[in-house]
Short mmCIF file of C-alpha atoms and ligand atoms in Angstrom, two decimals:
data_model
loop_
_atom_site.label_atom_id
_atom_site.label_comp_id
_atom_site.label_asym_id
_atom_site.label_seq_id
_atom_site.Cartn_x
_atom_site.Cartn_y
_atom_site.Cartn_z
CA MET A 27 61.83 64.23 58.05
CA PRO A 28 58.45 63.23 59.43
CA LEU A 29 57.97 60.70 62.19
CA LEU A 30 55.94 57.74 61.04
CA ASN A 31 52.91 56.35 62.82
CA ILE A 32 53.63 52.97 64.44
CA LEU A 33 50.83 50.39 64.19
CA ARG A 34 49.76 48.87 67.49
CA TYR A 35 49.06 45.18 68.04
CA PRO A 36 46.47 43.69 67.37
CA ASP A 37 46.14 45.85 64.21
CA ALA A 38 45.42 43.50 61.28
CA ARG A 39 47.90 45.39 59.07
CA LEU A 40 50.71 43.91 61.19
CA HIS A 41 49.84 40.58 59.55
CA LYS A 42 50.57 41.69 56.00
CA LEU A 43 53.43 40.00 54.20
CA ALA A 44 56.25 42.33 53.08
CA THR A 45 57.52 42.00 49.51
CA PRO A 46 61.19 42.24 48.49
CA VAL A 47 62.58 45.61 47.46
CA THR A 48 63.46 45.63 43.74
CA VAL A 49 64.18 49.34 43.20
CA PHE A 50 66.79 51.11 45.34
CA ASP A 51 65.68 54.67 44.72
CA ASP A 52 65.29 57.95 46.65
CA GLY A 53 61.93 56.74 47.93
CA LEU A 54 63.66 53.84 49.67
CA LYS A 55 66.33 56.14 51.16
CA LYS A 56 63.61 58.43 52.48
CA LEU A 57 61.74 55.46 53.98
CA VAL A 58 64.93 54.27 55.72
CA ALA A 59 65.69 57.77 57.06
CA ASP A 60 62.13 58.23 58.35
CA MET A 61 62.11 54.75 59.92
CA ALA A 62 65.43 55.41 61.67
CA GLU A 63 64.20 58.74 63.03
CA THR A 64 60.96 57.13 64.21
CA MET A 65 62.86 54.30 65.93
CA TYR A 66 65.27 56.68 67.72
CA GLU A 67 62.45 58.98 68.78
CA ALA A 68 60.25 56.17 70.14
CA PRO A 69 62.85 55.13 71.51
CA GLY A 70 63.36 51.59 70.28
CA ILE A 71 66.18 49.31 69.11
CA GLY A 72 64.54 48.06 65.94
CA LEU A 73 61.75 48.83 63.51
CA ALA A 74 60.37 46.93 60.53
CA ALA A 75 58.62 48.69 57.62
CA THR A 76 55.52 46.57 58.36
CA GLN A 77 55.13 48.47 61.65
CA VAL A 78 54.75 51.76 59.79
CA ASP A 79 52.31 50.18 57.31
CA VAL A 80 54.82 49.90 54.47
CA HIS A 81 54.90 46.30 53.32
CA LYS A 82 58.41 46.07 51.93
CA GLN A 83 61.34 44.05 53.30
CA VAL A 84 63.13 46.86 55.12
CA ILE A 85 64.43 46.84 58.71
CA VAL A 86 66.39 49.36 60.79
CA VAL A 87 68.21 48.31 63.96
CA ASP A 88 70.47 49.99 66.49
CA VAL A 89 71.28 48.09 69.67
CA SER A 90 74.24 50.30 70.64
CA GLU A 91 74.15 52.26 73.89
CA ARG A 92 75.26 55.46 72.17
CA ARG A 93 72.63 55.09 69.43
CA ASP A 94 75.23 55.63 66.74
CA SER A 95 75.36 52.22 65.03
CA LEU A 96 72.44 52.08 62.65
CA VAL A 97 72.10 48.84 60.71
CA VAL A 98 69.84 48.89 57.63
CA LEU A 99 68.75 45.52 56.28
CA VAL A 100 66.89 45.37 52.97
CA ASN A 101 65.61 41.95 51.82
CA PRO A 102 67.31 40.17 54.76
CA GLN A 103 67.72 36.39 54.77
CA ILE A 104 69.06 34.24 57.56
CA VAL A 105 71.59 31.81 56.14
CA GLU A 106 72.82 30.35 59.43
CA ALA A 107 71.33 30.17 62.90
CA THR A 108 72.82 28.49 65.96
CA GLY A 109 72.26 28.27 69.69
CA VAL A 110 69.31 29.29 71.83
CA SER A 111 68.97 32.81 73.18
CA ASP A 112 67.55 33.72 76.60
CA ILE A 113 66.88 37.41 76.02
CA GLU A 114 63.47 38.92 76.74
CA GLU A 115 62.11 41.10 73.98
CA GLY A 116 59.69 43.95 73.61
CA CYS A 117 58.16 45.71 70.61
CA LEU A 118 57.13 49.26 69.76
CA SER A 119 53.86 47.79 68.45
CA VAL A 120 53.18 46.05 71.78
CA PRO A 121 54.14 48.70 74.35
CA GLY A 122 54.88 47.61 77.91
CA ILE A 123 55.03 43.87 77.18
CA TYR A 124 58.31 41.95 77.58
CA GLU A 125 58.49 38.21 76.98
CA LEU A 126 60.97 35.49 76.25
CA VAL A 127 60.62 33.98 72.78
CA GLU A 128 62.63 31.09 71.41
CA ARG A 129 65.30 32.52 69.10
CA ALA A 130 68.72 31.53 67.85
CA GLU A 131 71.65 32.98 69.82
CA ARG A 132 73.70 33.69 66.69
CA VAL A 133 72.64 34.36 63.14
CA LYS A 134 74.35 35.04 59.86
CA VAL A 135 72.24 37.34 57.69
CA ARG A 136 72.54 38.26 54.04
CA ALA A 137 70.95 41.54 53.06
CA HIS A 138 71.31 44.64 50.91
CA ASP A 139 71.98 48.12 52.21
CA GLN A 140 69.79 51.04 51.15
CA ASN A 141 71.96 51.57 48.05
CA GLY A 142 71.46 47.99 46.91
CA LYS A 143 74.90 46.78 47.95
CA PRO A 144 74.83 43.18 49.24
CA PHE A 145 76.54 42.31 52.53
CA THR A 146 76.68 39.59 55.14
CA LEU A 147 76.31 40.30 58.85
CA GLU A 148 77.14 37.98 61.72
CA ALA A 149 75.20 38.84 64.84
CA GLN A 150 74.82 37.46 68.33
CA GLY A 151 73.03 38.33 71.55
CA VAL A 152 70.64 41.29 71.51
CA LEU A 153 71.46 42.17 67.89
CA ALA A 154 70.71 38.60 66.73
CA VAL A 155 67.41 38.51 68.65
CA CYS A 156 66.43 41.96 67.38
CA ILE A 157 67.07 40.98 63.74
CA GLN A 158 65.00 37.79 64.10
CA HIS A 159 62.21 39.78 65.77
CA GLU A 160 62.15 42.39 62.98
CA MET A 161 62.29 39.72 60.27
CA ASP A 162 59.20 38.14 61.85
CA HIS A 163 57.39 41.47 61.33
CA LEU A 164 58.16 41.25 57.61
CA LYS A 165 56.43 37.85 57.60
CA GLY A 166 53.41 39.37 59.35
CA LYS A 167 54.23 37.93 62.74
CA VAL A 168 54.33 39.87 66.03
CA PHE A 169 56.55 38.39 68.76
CA VAL A 170 53.69 37.73 71.19
CA GLU A 171 52.22 35.36 68.59
CA HIS A 172 54.97 32.91 69.53
CA LEU A 173 53.38 32.66 72.99
CA SER A 174 50.48 30.46 74.16
CA GLN A 175 46.89 31.49 73.31
CA LEU A 176 46.24 32.14 77.00
CA LYS A 177 49.22 34.51 77.26
CA GLN A 178 48.15 36.28 74.07
CA GLN A 179 44.64 36.79 75.48
CA ARG A 180 46.07 38.26 78.66
CA ILE A 181 48.31 40.60 76.68
CA ARG A 182 45.43 41.80 74.50
CA ALA A 183 43.33 42.45 77.61
CA LYS A 184 46.19 44.36 79.24
CA LEU A 185 46.76 46.50 76.14
CA ALA A 186 43.03 47.26 75.81
CA LYS A 187 42.96 48.39 79.44
CA HIS A 188 45.93 50.71 78.84
CA LEU A 189 44.21 52.17 75.79
CA ARG A 190 41.04 52.90 77.76
CA LYS A 191 43.12 54.59 80.45
CA SER A 192 44.97 56.83 78.02
CA ALA A 193 41.81 57.72 76.05
NI1 NI B 357 58.55 44.57 67.02
#
């Protein structure tokens, strides 16, 4: 299975809106497998299809220490959100940047698995934050875009400097 290329902020393709999955076919299963492999290899704890330039509502997440608890969310919807989290987050599309974003502490999510089976997931802590972060990607929003314009400018400058260094 090939590793997928992860788009880097501020790539305009990260702002595309993902559409719901309507066909649960082998193509979807391959996308999920490739996304999971790409996330584990990176390594990261979550990846949205948007980040690999596929604009469908598909997310993979694994916040476990042993990296053996993959959660696949297709067409996820938050049906309940409570509390306020205080967990800093990062993103494979914004390497090296960690910031606190306002998120719910607990969420209840309805989604389908890769076979089209519906399920409900109750999440809290890092898993809840990660799911909200990845769902933002599906709406074309990168986590740093929750921050002030000044902070976003600084982050873009920092990333550009890193790019020049690694070039
Ligand atoms: Ni992200």
